[in-house]
Coordinates of C-alpha atoms in Angstrom, one line a residue:
M159 CA 0.1 0.3 0.0
T160 CA 1.3 3.4 -1.0
P161 CA 2.1 6.1 1.7
A162 CA -0.8 8.1 0.3
L163 CA -3.4 5.6 0.9
R164 CA -2.1 4.5 4.2
R165 CA -2.5 8.1 5.1
I166 CA -6.1 8.2 3.8
G167 CA -7.2 5.0 5.4
S168 CA -5.9 6.2 8.8
F169 CA -7.7 9.6 8.4
L170 CA -11.0 7.9 7.1
L171 CA -11.4 5.0 9.4
P172 CA -11.8 7.3 12.7
L173 CA -14.2 9.4 11.0
A174 CA -16.3 6.4 9.9
I175 CA -16.3 5.0 13.6
S176 CA -17.1 8.8 14.5
M177 CA -20.4 8.6 12.2
V178 CA -21.5 5.3 13.7
L179 CA -21.0 6.6 17.3
M180 CA -23.1 9.7 16.1
L181 CA -25.9 7.5 15.1
A182 CA -25.9 5.4 18.2
I183 CA -25.8 9.0 20.5
W184 CA -28.8 9.9 18.4
Y185 CA -30.6 6.9 19.2
L186 CA -29.6 6.9 23.0
F187 CA -30.8 10.5 23.3
L188 CA -34.2 9.8 22.3
A189 CA -34.2 6.8 24.5
V190 CA -32.9 8.6 27.5
F191 CA -35.2 11.7 26.9
P192 CA -38.7 10.1 26.0
Q193 CA -40.4 13.5 26.4
V194 CA -38.7 14.6 23.2
G195 CA -40.6 12.3 21.0
P196 CA -42.0 10.9 19.3
R197 CA -44.0 14.0 18.1
V198 CA -40.8 16.2 18.2
G199 CA -37.9 14.0 18.5
K200 CA -37.5 11.8 15.3
S201 CA -35.1 8.7 14.9
P202 CA -33.0 8.0 12.0
Q203 CA -35.6 5.6 10.7
D204 CA -38.1 8.4 10.9
V205 CA -35.8 10.7 8.9
W206 CA -35.1 7.9 6.2
N207 CA -38.8 7.3 5.9
Y208 CA -39.5 10.9 5.3
L209 CA -36.9 11.2 2.7
F210 CA -37.1 8.0 0.9
T211 CA -40.1 5.7 1.6
G212 CA -43.1 8.1 2.9
P213 CA -45.9 9.0 0.8
A214 CA -44.7 12.5 0.4
S215 CA -40.9 11.6 0.1
G216 CA -40.2 12.7 -3.4
T217 CA -41.3 16.2 -2.8
A218 CA -39.6 16.3 0.6
R219 CA -36.2 15.2 -0.8
S220 CA -36.5 17.7 -3.8
N221 CA -37.2 20.7 -1.5
L222 CA -34.3 19.5 0.9
I223 CA -31.9 19.1 -2.2
D224 CA -32.9 22.6 -3.5
N225 CA -32.4 24.4 -0.2
L226 CA -29.1 22.4 0.2
Q227 CA -27.8 23.6 -3.1
I228 CA -28.5 27.3 -2.1
T229 CA -26.6 26.8 1.1
L230 CA -23.6 24.8 -0.4
R231 CA -23.3 27.8 -2.9
D232 CA -23.3 30.3 0.2
A233 CA -21.0 28.3 2.1
G234 CA -18.8 27.8 -0.9
V235 CA -18.4 31.3 -1.8
G236 CA -17.8 32.2 2.0
F237 CA -15.0 29.5 2.5
A238 CA -13.2 30.4 -0.8
A239 CA -13.2 34.1 0.2
G240 CA -12.4 33.4 3.9
M241 CA -9.6 31.3 3.2
L242 CA -7.8 33.3 0.3
A243 CA -8.5 36.6 2.6
A244 CA -6.9 34.4 5.6
L245 CA -3.8 33.4 3.5
A246 CA -3.2 36.9 2.2
V247 CA -3.4 38.7 5.4
A248 CA -1.4 36.0 7.4
A249 CA 1.5 36.5 4.8
V250 CA 1.4 40.2 5.2
F251 CA 1.3 39.9 9.2
V252 CA 4.4 37.5 9.1
V253 CA 6.4 39.6 6.7
F254 CA 5.4 43.0 8.4
R255 CA 5.3 42.4 12.2
S256 CA 4.4 46.1 12.7
I257 CA 1.3 45.8 10.7
E258 CA 0.2 42.6 12.8
Q259 CA 0.9 44.3 16.1
T260 CA -1.4 47.2 14.8
F261 CA -4.1 45.2 13.2
L262 CA -4.5 41.6 14.8
P263 CA -5.9 43.0 18.2
V264 CA -8.4 44.8 16.3
A265 CA -9.3 41.6 14.2
M266 CA -9.6 39.6 17.5
L267 CA -11.9 42.3 18.9
L268 CA -14.2 42.2 15.8
R269 CA -14.1 38.5 16.0
S270 CA -15.5 38.8 19.6
V271 CA -18.7 40.6 18.0
P272 CA -21.7 38.0 17.8
L273 CA -22.6 37.2 14.1
V274 CA -26.3 37.9 15.3
A275 CA -25.2 41.4 15.9
L276 CA -23.4 41.9 12.7
T277 CA -26.1 40.5 10.4
P278 CA -28.1 43.5 10.1
I279 CA -25.2 45.7 9.3
I280 CA -23.9 43.2 6.7
V281 CA -27.3 42.9 5.1
L282 CA -27.6 46.6 4.9
I283 CA -24.0 46.8 3.1
F284 CA -24.3 43.8 0.9
G285 CA -27.8 42.9 0.8
R286 CA -29.9 39.8 1.2
G287 CA -28.3 37.8 -1.6
V288 CA -25.6 35.4 -1.9
V289 CA -23.1 38.2 -1.3
G290 CA -24.4 39.1 2.2
V291 CA -24.6 35.4 3.4
A292 CA -21.2 34.5 2.0
V293 CA -19.6 37.4 3.9
L294 CA -21.2 35.9 7.0
A295 CA -19.6 32.7 6.1
G296 CA -16.5 34.1 5.2
I297 CA -16.2 35.9 8.7
V298 CA -16.6 32.5 10.5
V299 CA -13.8 31.1 8.3
F300 CA -11.3 34.0 8.3
F301 CA -10.4 34.3 11.9
P302 CA -9.5 30.8 12.7
A303 CA -7.8 30.1 9.6
L304 CA -5.7 33.4 10.0
V305 CA -4.4 32.4 13.5
M306 CA -3.9 28.7 12.4
I307 CA -1.9 29.8 9.0
M308 CA 0.1 32.4 10.6
V309 CA 1.3 29.6 13.4
G310 CA 2.2 27.4 10.3
L311 CA 4.3 30.4 8.5
R312 CA 6.1 31.1 11.7
A313 CA 7.0 27.5 12.0
A314 CA 9.0 27.4 8.8
P315 CA 12.7 26.6 9.2
R316 CA 14.5 30.0 9.7
Q317 CA 17.7 28.6 8.3
S318 CA 16.2 27.9 4.9
Q319 CA 14.7 31.4 4.9
E320 CA 18.0 33.0 5.7
L321 CA 19.8 31.0 3.0
V322 CA 17.0 32.1 0.5
E323 CA 17.7 35.8 1.5
A324 CA 21.4 35.1 1.5
Y325 CA 21.1 34.5 -2.3
G326 CA 19.4 37.8 -2.6
G327 CA 16.1 36.7 -2.3
S328 CA 13.4 39.1 -0.8
R329 CA 11.2 38.2 2.3
W330 CA 8.3 37.7 -0.1
T331 CA 10.5 35.2 -2.0
A332 CA 11.7 33.2 1.2
L333 CA 7.8 33.2 2.2
R334 CA 6.9 31.6 -1.3
L335 CA 9.5 29.1 -1.4
V336 CA 10.1 28.0 2.1
A337 CA 7.2 29.3 4.6
I338 CA 4.1 28.4 2.3
P339 CA 5.3 24.9 1.7
A340 CA 6.2 24.4 5.4
A341 CA 2.9 25.8 6.5
L342 CA 0.8 23.3 4.2
P343 CA -0.2 21.4 7.1
S344 CA -1.9 24.3 8.9
V345 CA -3.4 25.4 5.8
F346 CA -5.1 22.2 5.2
A347 CA -5.9 22.0 9.1
A348 CA -7.5 25.4 8.8
A349 CA -9.4 24.5 5.7
R350 CA -10.8 21.3 7.5
I351 CA -12.0 23.3 10.5
S352 CA -13.4 25.8 8.2
V353 CA -15.6 23.7 6.0
P354 CA -18.0 23.3 8.8
G355 CA -17.6 26.9 10.1
A356 CA -18.5 28.1 6.4
L357 CA -21.8 26.1 6.5
I358 CA -22.7 27.3 9.9
G359 CA -22.1 30.8 8.8
A360 CA -24.1 30.4 5.7
L361 CA -27.1 28.8 7.9
I362 CA -27.0 31.9 10.0
G363 CA -27.0 34.1 7.2
E364 CA -29.8 32.5 5.5
W365 CA -31.8 32.2 8.9
L366 CA -31.4 36.1 9.6
G367 CA -30.8 37.6 6.1
S368 CA -31.7 36.0 2.8
G369 CA -34.7 34.0 3.9
S370 CA -33.5 30.9 1.6
G371 CA -31.7 27.8 1.9
L372 CA -31.5 25.4 4.5
G373 CA -30.9 28.0 7.4
S374 CA -34.2 29.7 6.5
S375 CA -36.2 26.3 6.3
L376 CA -34.9 25.1 9.5
I377 CA -36.5 28.0 11.1
K378 CA -39.7 27.8 9.2
A379 CA -40.1 24.3 10.0
I380 CA -40.5 24.9 14.0
P381 CA -43.6 27.2 13.9
R382 CA -45.0 24.8 11.3
Y383 CA -44.5 21.8 13.6
Q384 CA -42.7 20.3 10.5
Y385 CA -40.4 18.2 12.9
N386 CA -39.7 15.6 10.3
E387 CA -38.3 18.2 8.1
L388 CA -36.5 19.8 10.9
W389 CA -34.6 16.6 11.6
A390 CA -34.0 15.8 8.2
S391 CA -32.4 19.0 7.5
I392 CA -30.1 18.7 10.4
A393 CA -29.1 15.3 9.6
I394 CA -28.3 16.4 6.0
V395 CA -26.3 19.4 7.2
T396 CA -24.3 16.9 9.4
I397 CA -23.6 14.6 6.9
V398 CA -22.7 17.1 4.3
S399 CA -20.3 18.4 6.8
I400 CA -18.5 15.4 7.6
L401 CA -18.2 14.4 3.8
L402 CA -16.8 18.0 3.1
Y403 CA -14.4 17.6 5.9
A404 CA -13.2 14.0 4.7
I405 CA -12.7 15.4 1.3
V406 CA -10.5 18.2 2.5
G407 CA -8.8 15.5 4.6
V408 CA -8.3 13.1 1.7
L409 CA -6.8 16.0 -0.3
E410 CA -4.4 16.9 2.4
N411 CA -3.2 13.4 2.8
I412 CA -2.6 13.1 -1.1
V413 CA -0.5 16.4 -1.0
L414 CA 1.3 15.9 2.2
A415 CA 2.4 12.5 1.3
R416 CA 4.5 13.7 -1.6
F417 CA 6.6 15.6 0.9
G418 CA 7.4 12.3 2.7
P419 CA 5.7 9.6 4.7
D420 CA 5.6 11.7 7.8
A421 CA 5.0 15.2 6.4
G422 CA 2.2 17.1 8.1
K423 CA 1.4 14.4 10.4
S424 CA 0.1 15.7 13.9
A425 CA 0.2 14.1 17.2

């Protein structure tokens, strides 16, 4: 077995076990708290029947897929924008420490402001469409990714960077040739964490701003007592988050395996 396949297998196996444990916890939760169901609390079997075997399963599945596509679009735009912004800002902060010392505390203060409080301002500026929701998703992605990428860039071997500078390379050249390749594990780790974060940001934006997508349908299902729809939406969001996390993890292991069998492995 190649190193890449071994890395992918060791990454996916715990993820599969976690999914099985989540199903067990779901059943256990409904058993321990019988007051939640069966009117409100729906089991995995109920969700399966609602989406695949029930009398209106076709319509329910079609509506859920339509809403999911909107949420994935919003989350995808926010994820890409947040990660690119985090990479760019982290590079500037690492090269220019004075800029970091000036603006990083401001960024951390902004991060402490709840998204619920920021949403009305973002909606006023960017509107209720995909841009406004993507901005919220990008904010969720940006700050954790910024910190993790900065740590990865700073962990690059200093001697290698000094060698590049000794041969006439600038700090930007040393960053491109040494620091960014060395920071790949941190970049991928930030991407894995940011995928669920982008979905959460998109759901919040749809709930409070756009009125479309899964975020909106989740809220609308509660006053209409559509608990099958509610639980099905939650289950789908969870499954999609895990799948996207797994895809990023597989890409990470394929890329890092090319740097050696132990590249990027974390304890």
